[in-house]
Amino acid sequence: MEQQAKIIPISVRAGALRNDAAYRRHEAAFWDNIENDDTAGWLHPVKSMLRKIRVYVLRYSRRVFLLLACISVITACKKEDDLNNIDEIPGLGGDTWVKGPIDYWIYDNLTKPYNIAVKYKWDQFELELNKTLVPPKEEKIIPVMEAVKKVWIDNYVAEAGELFIKKYCPKFFVLAGSASYNTDGTITLGTAEGGRKVVLYVLNDFRTKAMPSYQPADSANIKMMFHTIEHEFGHILHQNIMYTQDFKRITTGLYTANWTNMSDAAARRDGFVTNYAMSAPDEDFVEMIAMMLVEGKAGFDRIVNSIPAGTSINGTTQADAKSRLRQKEAIAVTYFKDVWGIDFYSLQTRTRASVESLIR
């Protein structure tokens, strides 16, 4: 039964106890009778002590009663706030449910072999508290994570081995159904925190060719998801071992916080693979990795060759723009080979084939 706070009103007239004349006369007579009555002689030794106690009680009665009242109220409130079943509060260790096919699939394919946990049950505290988001649909969880394993994990394992992916892959995936919209008009499709946690958004729009109601336009969502994963994993790699500083000098002076005002096409005219690549050198580096892997070699070549003749608003010629992208490509390929022992072009071929198996 739930305990309710109970406050008992207490009324104390300590002044009346000390000042009431009739009371005082009655009290004095009581003590005189004890003094003169031989039958009460057994009380004489303790008379002095009793008088001291009486004086103390009368003098401090108001404080004592107020203190007791406060203790009573505090105790009552403490009982009311006592969370006897703290494990039942969502997010504090009590999130239990009967395991089903989703949980067993995650354990068998991600947790057991790679120590990767996936949180698909809704927990706002794992996400941005200032954003309006929706939970992922449960029927999307296995298809999404199966695709993540196929396109990302399996291909890195094939090229770099299981120990590489076990050591460097993030161990905790959090899934959200919708995109995270930002105040500057952009959307966040994924984030990585300290190489440990990855948040994936827009799961509810994920559809492959094997899923009902798939349309060719859905391929854009699939490519965006894997672009995000490859982008974030690229950050994990360079945060462990940095790429050469020569990369930052290729388009020096052109990085800008106003990249949102540029289109991808305009960014490419200055030698950036996407507009977001213009935001900072680190973002430029991982955008190169992501675009080359997801689009494949043929797709990346098409991007480079799509740069039109003429000059950009920053005075970059077509030849310079193409040259800059090729220089960045070469540095990324060398980085993977020299630092991680990975044949980037082989990884690129595998990754693109995996993406195409989902969309074509």
mmCIF file of C-alpha atoms in Angstrom:
data_model
loop_
_atom_site.group_PDB
_atom_site.id
_atom_site.type_symbol
_atom_site.label_atom_id
_atom_site.label_comp_id
_atom_site.label_asym_id
_atom_site.label_seq_id
_atom_site.Cartn_x
_atom_site.Cartn_y
_atom_site.Cartn_z
ATOM 1 C CA MET A 1 0.000 0.000 0.000
ATOM 2 C CA GLU A 2 1.335 3.405 -0.933
ATOM 3 C CA GLN A 3 2.356 5.519 2.046
ATOM 4 C CA GLN A 4 0.974 9.025 2.193
ATOM 5 C CA ALA A 5 2.450 11.967 4.069
ATOM 6 C CA LYS A 6 0.516 12.796 7.175
ATOM 7 C CA ILE A 7 0.890 16.119 8.964
ATOM 8 C CA ILE A 8 -0.639 16.370 12.402
ATOM 9 C CA PRO A 9 -1.288 19.951 13.591
ATOM 10 C CA ILE A 10 0.231 20.679 16.981
ATOM 11 C CA SER A 11 -0.873 23.639 19.110
ATOM 12 C CA VAL A 12 1.401 24.635 22.001
ATOM 13 C CA ARG A 13 0.746 27.440 24.491
ATOM 14 C CA ALA A 14 4.058 27.358 26.329
ATOM 15 C CA GLY A 15 3.510 30.892 27.600
ATOM 16 C CA ALA A 16 0.214 29.888 29.127
ATOM 17 C CA LEU A 17 1.889 27.044 30.971
ATOM 18 C CA ARG A 18 4.267 29.502 32.561
ATOM 19 C CA ASN A 19 1.944 32.485 33.188
ATOM 20 C CA ASP A 20 -1.426 31.020 34.172
ATOM 21 C CA ALA A 21 -1.772 32.039 37.872
ATOM 22 C CA ALA A 22 -4.289 29.330 38.811
ATOM 23 C CA TYR A 23 -2.095 26.699 37.309
ATOM 24 C CA ARG A 24 0.938 27.963 39.196
ATOM 25 C CA ARG A 25 -0.965 27.977 42.551
ATOM 26 C CA HIS A 26 -2.167 24.447 41.941
ATOM 27 C CA GLU A 27 1.339 23.361 41.048
ATOM 28 C CA ALA A 28 2.851 24.940 44.190
ATOM 29 C CA ALA A 29 0.294 23.180 46.393
ATOM 30 C CA PHE A 30 1.193 19.865 44.772
ATOM 31 C CA TRP A 31 4.867 20.205 45.622
ATOM 32 C CA ASP A 32 4.096 21.472 49.189
ATOM 33 C CA ASN A 33 1.949 18.402 49.862
ATOM 34 C CA ILE A 34 4.802 16.189 48.764
ATOM 35 C CA GLU A 35 7.167 18.099 51.084
ATOM 36 C CA ASN A 36 4.885 17.788 54.169
ATOM 37 C CA ASP A 37 3.441 14.328 53.611
ATOM 38 C CA ASP A 38 5.453 11.667 55.432
ATOM 39 C CA THR A 39 3.819 8.947 53.329
ATOM 40 C CA ALA A 40 5.450 10.561 50.285
ATOM 41 C CA GLY A 41 8.848 10.606 51.916
ATOM 42 C CA TRP A 42 10.217 8.168 49.331
ATOM 43 C CA LEU A 43 9.849 11.014 46.836
ATOM 44 C CA HIS A 44 11.962 13.502 48.794
ATOM 45 C CA PRO A 45 15.334 12.418 47.361
ATOM 46 C CA VAL A 46 14.145 12.937 43.820
ATOM 47 C CA LYS A 47 12.141 16.114 44.464
ATOM 48 C CA SER A 48 15.003 18.381 43.433
ATOM 49 C CA MET A 49 15.531 16.468 40.229
ATOM 50 C CA LEU A 50 11.819 16.532 39.370
ATOM 51 C CA ARG A 51 11.715 20.305 39.882
ATOM 52 C CA LYS A 52 14.684 20.735 37.515
ATOM 53 C CA ILE A 53 12.995 18.604 34.874
ATOM 54 C CA ARG A 54 9.772 20.607 35.282
ATOM 55 C CA VAL A 55 11.631 23.908 34.848
ATOM 56 C CA TYR A 56 13.493 22.585 31.784
ATOM 57 C CA VAL A 57 10.311 21.337 30.143
ATOM 58 C CA LEU A 58 8.425 24.560 30.775
ATOM 59 C CA ARG A 59 11.330 26.690 29.571
ATOM 60 C CA TYR A 60 11.994 24.761 26.399
ATOM 61 C CA SER A 61 8.570 23.297 25.736
ATOM 62 C CA ARG A 62 7.931 25.459 22.669
ATOM 63 C CA ARG A 63 11.255 24.488 21.069
ATOM 64 C CA VAL A 64 10.808 20.821 21.904
ATOM 65 C CA PHE A 65 7.320 20.650 20.437
ATOM 66 C CA LEU A 66 8.342 22.551 17.309
ATOM 67 C CA LEU A 67 11.322 20.239 16.854
ATOM 68 C CA LEU A 68 9.094 17.186 17.213
ATOM 69 C CA ALA A 69 6.641 18.669 14.731
ATOM 70 C CA CYS A 70 9.425 19.235 12.192
ATOM 71 C CA ILE A 71 10.777 15.722 12.668
ATOM 72 C CA SER A 72 7.274 14.334 12.164
ATOM 73 C CA VAL A 73 6.792 16.263 8.926
ATOM 74 C CA ILE A 74 10.256 15.399 7.573
ATOM 75 C CA THR A 75 9.748 11.733 8.383
ATOM 76 C CA ALA A 76 6.357 11.756 6.698
ATOM 77 C CA CYS A 77 7.766 13.413 3.577
ATOM 78 C CA LYS A 78 10.655 11.009 3.507
ATOM 79 C CA LYS A 79 8.208 8.144 3.500
ATOM 80 C CA GLU A 80 6.288 9.718 0.669
ATOM 81 C CA ASP A 81 9.433 10.209 -1.446
ATOM 82 C CA ASP A 82 10.902 6.828 -0.571
ATOM 83 C CA LEU A 83 11.281 5.098 -3.926
ATOM 84 C CA ASN A 84 10.979 1.541 -2.718
ATOM 85 C CA ASN A 85 10.980 0.087 -6.222
ATOM 86 C CA ILE A 86 13.660 2.198 -7.898
ATOM 87 C CA ASP A 87 14.404 -0.569 -10.402
ATOM 88 C CA GLU A 88 10.977 -0.012 -11.922
ATOM 89 C CA ILE A 89 11.827 3.518 -13.100
ATOM 90 C CA PRO A 90 12.580 3.566 -16.873
ATOM 91 C CA GLY A 91 16.195 4.389 -17.572
ATOM 92 C CA LEU A 92 17.438 3.515 -14.076
ATOM 93 C CA GLY A 93 18.076 -0.169 -14.474
ATOM 94 C CA GLY A 94 14.523 -1.399 -14.601
ATOM 95 C CA ASP A 95 14.101 -1.481 -18.358
ATOM 96 C CA THR A 96 13.367 -5.177 -18.714
ATOM 97 C CA TRP A 97 11.280 -6.947 -21.276
ATOM 98 C CA VAL A 98 10.859 -10.435 -22.580
ATOM 99 C CA LYS A 99 13.607 -11.031 -25.094
ATOM 100 C CA GLY A 100 12.426 -11.649 -28.604
ATOM 101 C CA PRO A 101 13.817 -12.193 -32.121
ATOM 102 C CA ILE A 102 15.377 -8.703 -32.246
ATOM 103 C CA ASP A 103 17.357 -9.220 -29.041
ATOM 104 C CA TYR A 104 18.540 -12.678 -30.050
ATOM 105 C CA TRP A 105 19.597 -11.450 -33.497
ATOM 106 C CA ILE A 106 21.586 -8.558 -32.003
ATOM 107 C CA TYR A 107 23.295 -10.869 -29.526
ATOM 108 C CA ASP A 108 24.192 -13.545 -32.078
ATOM 109 C CA ASN A 109 25.376 -11.206 -34.836
ATOM 110 C CA LEU A 110 26.818 -8.169 -33.037
ATOM 111 C CA THR A 111 27.194 -8.584 -29.286
ATOM 112 C CA LYS A 112 28.731 -12.051 -29.130
ATOM 113 C CA PRO A 113 31.234 -11.707 -32.015
ATOM 114 C CA TYR A 114 32.102 -7.993 -31.699
ATOM 115 C CA ASN A 115 30.892 -6.896 -28.244
ATOM 116 C CA ILE A 116 28.539 -4.359 -29.869
ATOM 117 C CA ALA A 117 25.385 -3.382 -27.983
ATOM 118 C CA VAL A 118 22.352 -1.896 -29.731
ATOM 119 C CA LYS A 119 19.799 0.184 -27.853
ATOM 120 C CA TYR A 120 16.564 0.329 -29.793
ATOM 121 C CA LYS A 121 14.138 0.738 -26.891
ATOM 122 C CA TRP A 122 13.344 4.416 -26.445
ATOM 123 C CA ASP A 123 15.552 6.371 -24.058
ATOM 124 C CA GLN A 124 15.507 10.144 -24.576
ATOM 125 C CA PHE A 125 18.537 10.570 -22.323
ATOM 126 C CA GLU A 126 20.722 8.832 -24.902
ATOM 127 C CA LEU A 127 19.705 11.496 -27.429
ATOM 128 C CA GLU A 128 19.527 15.273 -27.675
ATOM 129 C CA LEU A 129 17.138 16.541 -25.034
ATOM 130 C CA ASN A 130 16.372 19.730 -26.960
ATOM 131 C CA LYS A 131 15.195 17.909 -30.097
ATOM 132 C CA THR A 132 11.844 16.428 -31.037
ATOM 133 C CA LEU A 133 12.500 12.820 -32.003
ATOM 134 C CA VAL A 134 10.505 9.632 -32.397
ATOM 135 C CA PRO A 135 11.411 6.028 -31.531
ATOM 136 C CA PRO A 136 12.412 3.562 -34.261
ATOM 137 C CA LYS A 137 9.863 1.064 -35.489
ATOM 138 C CA GLU A 138 10.792 -2.373 -34.254
ATOM 139 C CA GLU A 139 10.324 -3.957 -37.657
ATOM 140 C CA LYS A 140 13.187 -1.757 -38.891
ATOM 141 C CA ILE A 141 15.782 -2.848 -36.324
ATOM 142 C CA ILE A 142 16.965 -6.152 -37.787
ATOM 143 C CA PRO A 143 16.981 -4.961 -41.442
ATOM 144 C CA VAL A 144 18.973 -1.845 -40.492
ATOM 145 C CA MET A 145 21.542 -3.586 -38.307
ATOM 146 C CA GLU A 146 21.817 -6.481 -40.767
ATOM 147 C CA ALA A 147 22.661 -3.947 -43.471
ATOM 148 C CA VAL A 148 25.149 -2.197 -41.159
ATOM 149 C CA LYS A 149 26.906 -5.503 -40.568
ATOM 150 C CA LYS A 150 26.919 -6.369 -44.269
ATOM 151 C CA VAL A 151 28.060 -3.008 -45.658
ATOM 152 C CA TRP A 152 30.385 -1.822 -42.896
ATOM 153 C CA ILE A 153 31.543 -4.499 -40.450
ATOM 154 C CA ASP A 154 31.900 -7.474 -42.794
ATOM 155 C CA ASN A 155 33.883 -5.503 -45.358
ATOM 156 C CA TYR A 156 36.332 -4.097 -42.822
ATOM 157 C CA VAL A 157 36.738 -7.588 -41.363
ATOM 158 C CA ALA A 158 37.486 -8.936 -44.833
ATOM 159 C CA GLU A 159 40.174 -6.290 -45.458
ATOM 160 C CA ALA A 160 41.629 -5.669 -41.986
ATOM 161 C CA GLY A 161 40.634 -8.684 -39.898
ATOM 162 C CA GLU A 162 38.406 -9.239 -36.895
ATOM 163 C CA LEU A 163 40.884 -7.836 -34.380
ATOM 164 C CA PHE A 164 40.844 -4.480 -36.177
ATOM 165 C CA ILE A 165 37.068 -4.115 -36.090
ATOM 166 C CA LYS A 166 36.867 -5.406 -32.502
ATOM 167 C CA LYS A 167 39.407 -2.842 -31.383
ATOM 168 C CA TYR A 168 38.215 0.237 -33.255
ATOM 169 C CA CYS A 169 34.528 -0.169 -33.931
ATOM 170 C CA PRO A 170 32.180 1.702 -31.568
ATOM 171 C CA LYS A 171 30.621 -0.615 -29.008
ATOM 172 C CA PHE A 172 27.261 1.060 -28.517
ATOM 173 C CA PHE A 173 24.653 1.924 -31.143
ATOM 174 C CA VAL A 174 21.604 4.022 -30.279
ATOM 175 C CA LEU A 175 18.767 4.104 -32.794
ATOM 176 C CA ALA A 176 16.197 6.836 -33.454
ATOM 177 C CA GLY A 177 13.330 6.774 -35.895
ATOM 178 C CA SER A 178 13.447 10.366 -37.142
ATOM 179 C CA ALA A 179 16.070 12.876 -38.189
ATOM 180 C CA SER A 180 17.511 15.412 -35.759
ATOM 181 C CA TYR A 181 16.698 18.867 -37.130
ATOM 182 C CA ASN A 182 19.039 21.748 -36.344
ATOM 183 C CA THR A 183 18.258 25.440 -35.986
ATOM 184 C CA ASP A 184 20.429 26.326 -39.000
ATOM 185 C CA GLY A 185 18.236 24.307 -41.350
ATOM 186 C CA THR A 186 20.491 21.251 -41.477
ATOM 187 C CA ILE A 187 19.722 17.784 -40.146
ATOM 188 C CA THR A 188 21.928 15.427 -38.169
ATOM 189 C CA LEU A 189 21.869 11.883 -39.560
ATOM 190 C CA GLY A 190 24.339 10.399 -37.123
ATOM 191 C CA THR A 191 26.877 11.182 -34.448
ATOM 192 C CA ALA A 192 29.876 9.449 -32.853
ATOM 193 C CA GLU A 193 31.018 10.101 -29.299
ATOM 194 C CA GLY A 194 34.553 9.325 -28.240
ATOM 195 C CA GLY A 195 34.818 6.322 -30.517
ATOM 196 C CA ARG A 196 32.408 4.421 -28.281
ATOM 197 C CA LYS A 197 28.852 5.427 -29.107
ATOM 198 C CA VAL A 198 27.152 5.962 -32.466
ATOM 199 C CA VAL A 199 23.662 7.401 -32.840
ATOM 200 C CA LEU A 200 21.806 6.613 -36.058
ATOM 201 C CA TYR A 201 18.728 8.612 -37.036
ATOM 202 C CA VAL A 202 16.007 8.276 -39.705
ATOM 203 C CA LEU A 203 15.579 4.538 -39.235
ATOM 204 C CA ASN A 204 11.871 4.706 -39.973
ATOM 205 C CA ASP A 205 12.603 5.728 -43.575
ATOM 206 C CA PHE A 206 14.966 2.809 -44.155
ATOM 207 C CA ARG A 207 13.821 0.507 -46.962
ATOM 208 C CA THR A 208 15.887 -1.851 -49.101
ATOM 209 C CA LYS A 209 14.847 -3.546 -52.321
ATOM 210 C CA ALA A 210 13.946 -6.656 -50.292
ATOM 211 C CA MET A 211 11.416 -4.719 -48.190
ATOM 212 C CA PRO A 212 7.787 -3.971 -49.110
ATOM 213 C CA SER A 213 6.982 -0.638 -50.755
ATOM 214 C CA TYR A 214 10.595 -0.035 -51.804
ATOM 215 C CA GLN A 215 11.025 2.711 -54.397
ATOM 216 C CA PRO A 216 14.228 3.651 -56.257
ATOM 217 C CA ALA A 217 14.184 6.987 -54.426
ATOM 218 C CA ASP A 218 14.668 5.086 -51.155
ATOM 219 C CA SER A 219 18.236 4.370 -52.225
ATOM 220 C CA ALA A 220 19.125 7.926 -51.182
ATOM 221 C CA ASN A 221 18.231 7.147 -47.546
ATOM 222 C CA ILE A 222 20.303 3.962 -47.631
ATOM 223 C CA LYS A 223 23.328 5.742 -49.044
ATOM 224 C CA MET A 224 22.961 8.573 -46.521
ATOM 225 C CA MET A 225 22.938 6.091 -43.662
ATOM 226 C CA PHE A 226 26.117 4.371 -44.781
ATOM 227 C CA HIS A 227 27.710 7.665 -45.659
ATOM 228 C CA THR A 228 27.085 8.650 -42.043
ATOM 229 C CA ILE A 229 28.561 5.421 -40.653
ATOM 230 C CA GLU A 230 31.667 5.593 -42.853
ATOM 231 C CA HIS A 231 32.039 9.290 -41.998
ATOM 232 C CA GLU A 232 31.888 8.687 -38.248
ATOM 233 C CA PHE A 233 34.191 5.663 -38.425
ATOM 234 C CA GLY A 234 36.644 7.802 -40.376
ATOM 235 C CA HIS A 235 36.702 10.180 -37.396
ATOM 236 C CA ILE A 236 37.456 7.286 -35.062
ATOM 237 C CA LEU A 237 40.402 6.252 -37.243
ATOM 238 C CA HIS A 238 42.036 9.676 -37.556
ATOM 239 C CA GLN A 239 41.448 10.407 -33.865
ATOM 240 C CA ASN A 240 43.564 7.345 -33.116
ATOM 241 C CA ILE A 241 46.248 8.077 -35.713
ATOM 242 C CA MET A 242 46.199 11.413 -37.520
ATOM 243 C CA TYR A 243 46.422 11.759 -41.286
ATOM 244 C CA THR A 244 49.271 13.734 -42.819
ATOM 245 C CA GLN A 245 49.171 17.513 -42.474
ATOM 246 C CA ASP A 246 49.647 17.800 -46.248
ATOM 247 C CA PHE A 247 45.925 17.137 -46.583
ATOM 248 C CA LYS A 248 45.042 20.393 -44.796
ATOM 249 C CA ARG A 249 47.168 22.450 -47.195
ATOM 250 C CA ILE A 250 45.370 21.369 -50.370
ATOM 251 C CA THR A 251 42.403 23.721 -49.927
ATOM 252 C CA THR A 252 43.760 26.014 -47.246
ATOM 253 C CA GLY A 253 41.897 29.295 -46.858
ATOM 254 C CA LEU A 254 38.659 27.890 -48.285
ATOM 255 C CA TYR A 255 37.214 26.244 -45.183
ATOM 256 C CA THR A 256 34.195 28.144 -43.942
ATOM 257 C CA ALA A 257 31.496 28.082 -41.295
ATOM 258 C CA ASN A 258 29.044 29.177 -43.996
ATOM 259 C CA TRP A 259 29.185 25.835 -45.803
ATOM 260 C CA THR A 260 25.396 25.523 -45.468
ATOM 261 C CA ASN A 261 25.063 28.336 -48.005
ATOM 262 C CA MET A 262 26.963 26.301 -50.597
ATOM 263 C CA SER A 263 25.631 23.469 -52.721
ATOM 264 C CA ASP A 264 27.604 20.289 -53.290
ATOM 265 C CA ALA A 265 28.140 21.339 -56.902
ATOM 266 C CA ALA A 266 29.540 24.733 -55.857
ATOM 267 C CA ALA A 267 31.777 23.097 -53.241
ATOM 268 C CA ARG A 268 33.197 20.729 -55.852
ATOM 269 C CA ARG A 269 34.237 23.659 -57.996
ATOM 270 C CA ASP A 270 36.666 24.529 -55.199
ATOM 271 C CA GLY A 271 37.938 20.976 -54.733
ATOM 272 C CA PHE A 272 35.617 19.689 -51.969
ATOM 273 C CA VAL A 273 33.683 16.465 -52.385
ATOM 274 C CA THR A 274 30.610 17.872 -50.543
ATOM 275 C CA ASN A 275 29.582 21.187 -49.058
ATOM 276 C CA TYR A 276 30.015 19.798 -45.528
ATOM 277 C CA ALA A 277 33.643 19.023 -46.384
ATOM 278 C CA MET A 278 34.193 22.795 -46.443
ATOM 279 C CA SER A 279 33.432 23.095 -42.713
ATOM 280 C CA ALA A 280 36.854 21.909 -41.462
ATOM 281 C CA PRO A 281 39.849 19.784 -42.533
ATOM 282 C CA ASP A 282 38.815 16.815 -40.383
ATOM 283 C CA GLU A 283 35.334 16.854 -41.910
ATOM 284 C CA ASP A 284 36.884 17.179 -45.360
ATOM 285 C CA PHE A 285 39.018 14.084 -44.758
ATOM 286 C CA VAL A 286 36.182 11.839 -43.547
ATOM 287 C CA GLU A 287 33.790 13.132 -46.196
ATOM 288 C CA MET A 288 36.305 11.982 -48.789
ATOM 289 C CA ILE A 289 36.438 8.531 -47.179
ATOM 290 C CA ALA A 290 32.655 8.237 -46.954
ATOM 291 C CA MET A 291 31.915 9.406 -50.477
ATOM 292 C CA MET A 292 34.601 7.212 -52.049
ATOM 293 C CA LEU A 293 33.429 4.106 -50.199
ATOM 294 C CA VAL A 294 29.673 4.521 -50.633
ATOM 295 C CA GLU A 295 29.737 5.779 -54.237
ATOM 296 C CA GLY A 296 32.535 3.435 -55.326
ATOM 297 C CA LYS A 297 35.389 4.283 -57.665
ATOM 298 C CA ALA A 298 33.155 4.833 -60.664
ATOM 299 C CA GLY A 299 30.855 7.062 -58.659
ATOM 300 C CA PHE A 300 33.707 9.140 -57.292
ATOM 301 C CA ASP A 301 35.181 9.503 -60.797
ATOM 302 C CA ARG A 302 31.814 10.820 -61.978
ATOM 303 C CA ILE A 303 31.849 13.414 -59.204
ATOM 304 C CA VAL A 304 35.303 14.639 -60.226
ATOM 305 C CA ASN A 305 34.422 14.696 -63.906
ATOM 306 C CA SER A 306 31.165 16.578 -63.248
ATOM 307 C CA ILE A 307 33.031 19.776 -62.343
ATOM 308 C CA PRO A 308 32.227 22.221 -65.163
ATOM 309 C CA ALA A 309 34.654 24.388 -67.087
ATOM 310 C CA GLY A 310 35.338 27.919 -65.865
ATOM 311 C CA THR A 311 36.220 29.217 -62.420
ATOM 312 C CA SER A 312 34.488 29.188 -59.068
ATOM 313 C CA ILE A 313 33.470 32.315 -57.154
ATOM 314 C CA ASN A 314 36.757 31.881 -55.288
ATOM 315 C CA GLY A 315 38.743 31.838 -58.511
ATOM 316 C CA THR A 316 39.420 28.076 -58.629
ATOM 317 C CA THR A 317 39.726 26.696 -62.155
ATOM 318 C CA GLN A 318 38.240 23.416 -63.283
ATOM 319 C CA ALA A 319 41.714 21.852 -63.537
ATOM 320 C CA ASP A 320 42.655 22.995 -60.022
ATOM 321 C CA ALA A 321 39.421 21.699 -58.536
ATOM 322 C CA LYS A 322 39.890 18.256 -60.100
ATOM 323 C CA SER A 323 43.535 18.198 -59.050
ATOM 324 C CA ARG A 324 42.640 18.995 -55.449
ATOM 325 C CA LEU A 325 40.143 16.144 -55.260
ATOM 326 C CA ARG A 326 42.664 13.721 -56.735
ATOM 327 C CA GLN A 327 45.314 14.851 -54.245
ATOM 328 C CA LYS A 328 42.910 14.255 -51.381
ATOM 329 C CA GLU A 329 42.019 10.855 -52.787
ATOM 330 C CA ALA A 330 45.699 9.870 -52.958
ATOM 331 C CA ILE A 331 46.368 10.931 -49.366
ATOM 332 C CA ALA A 332 43.345 8.987 -48.082
ATOM 333 C CA VAL A 333 44.386 5.840 -49.981
ATOM 334 C CA THR A 334 47.963 6.115 -48.691
ATOM 335 C CA TYR A 335 46.744 6.734 -45.140
ATOM 336 C CA PHE A 336 44.704 3.522 -45.141
ATOM 337 C CA LYS A 337 47.633 1.541 -46.537
ATOM 338 C CA ASP A 338 50.468 2.946 -44.429
ATOM 339 C CA VAL A 339 48.614 3.381 -41.142
ATOM 340 C CA TRP A 340 46.083 0.540 -41.131
ATOM 341 C CA GLY A 341 47.439 -1.887 -43.724
ATOM 342 C CA ILE A 342 44.173 -1.680 -45.693
ATOM 343 C CA ASP A 343 43.920 -1.701 -49.472
ATOM 344 C CA PHE A 344 41.474 1.166 -49.816
ATOM 345 C CA TYR A 345 40.454 0.393 -53.376
ATOM 346 C CA SER A 346 39.656 -3.205 -52.433
ATOM 347 C CA LEU A 347 37.594 -1.991 -49.471
ATOM 348 C CA GLN A 348 35.909 0.500 -51.812
ATOM 349 C CA THR A 349 34.945 -2.247 -54.265
ATOM 350 C CA ARG A 350 33.506 -4.434 -51.510
ATOM 351 C CA THR A 351 31.580 -1.594 -49.897
ATOM 352 C CA ARG A 352 30.022 -0.355 -53.110
ATOM 353 C CA ALA A 353 28.986 -3.899 -54.063
ATOM 354 C CA SER A 354 27.294 -4.303 -50.675
ATOM 355 C CA VAL A 355 25.436 -1.018 -51.090
ATOM 356 C CA GLU A 356 24.252 -1.963 -54.565
ATOM 357 C CA SER A 357 22.952 -5.300 -53.297
ATOM 358 C CA LEU A 358 20.535 -3.310 -51.134
ATOM 359 C CA ILE A 359 19.299 -0.839 -53.745
ATOM 360 C CA ARG A 360 19.436 -2.547 -57.154
#
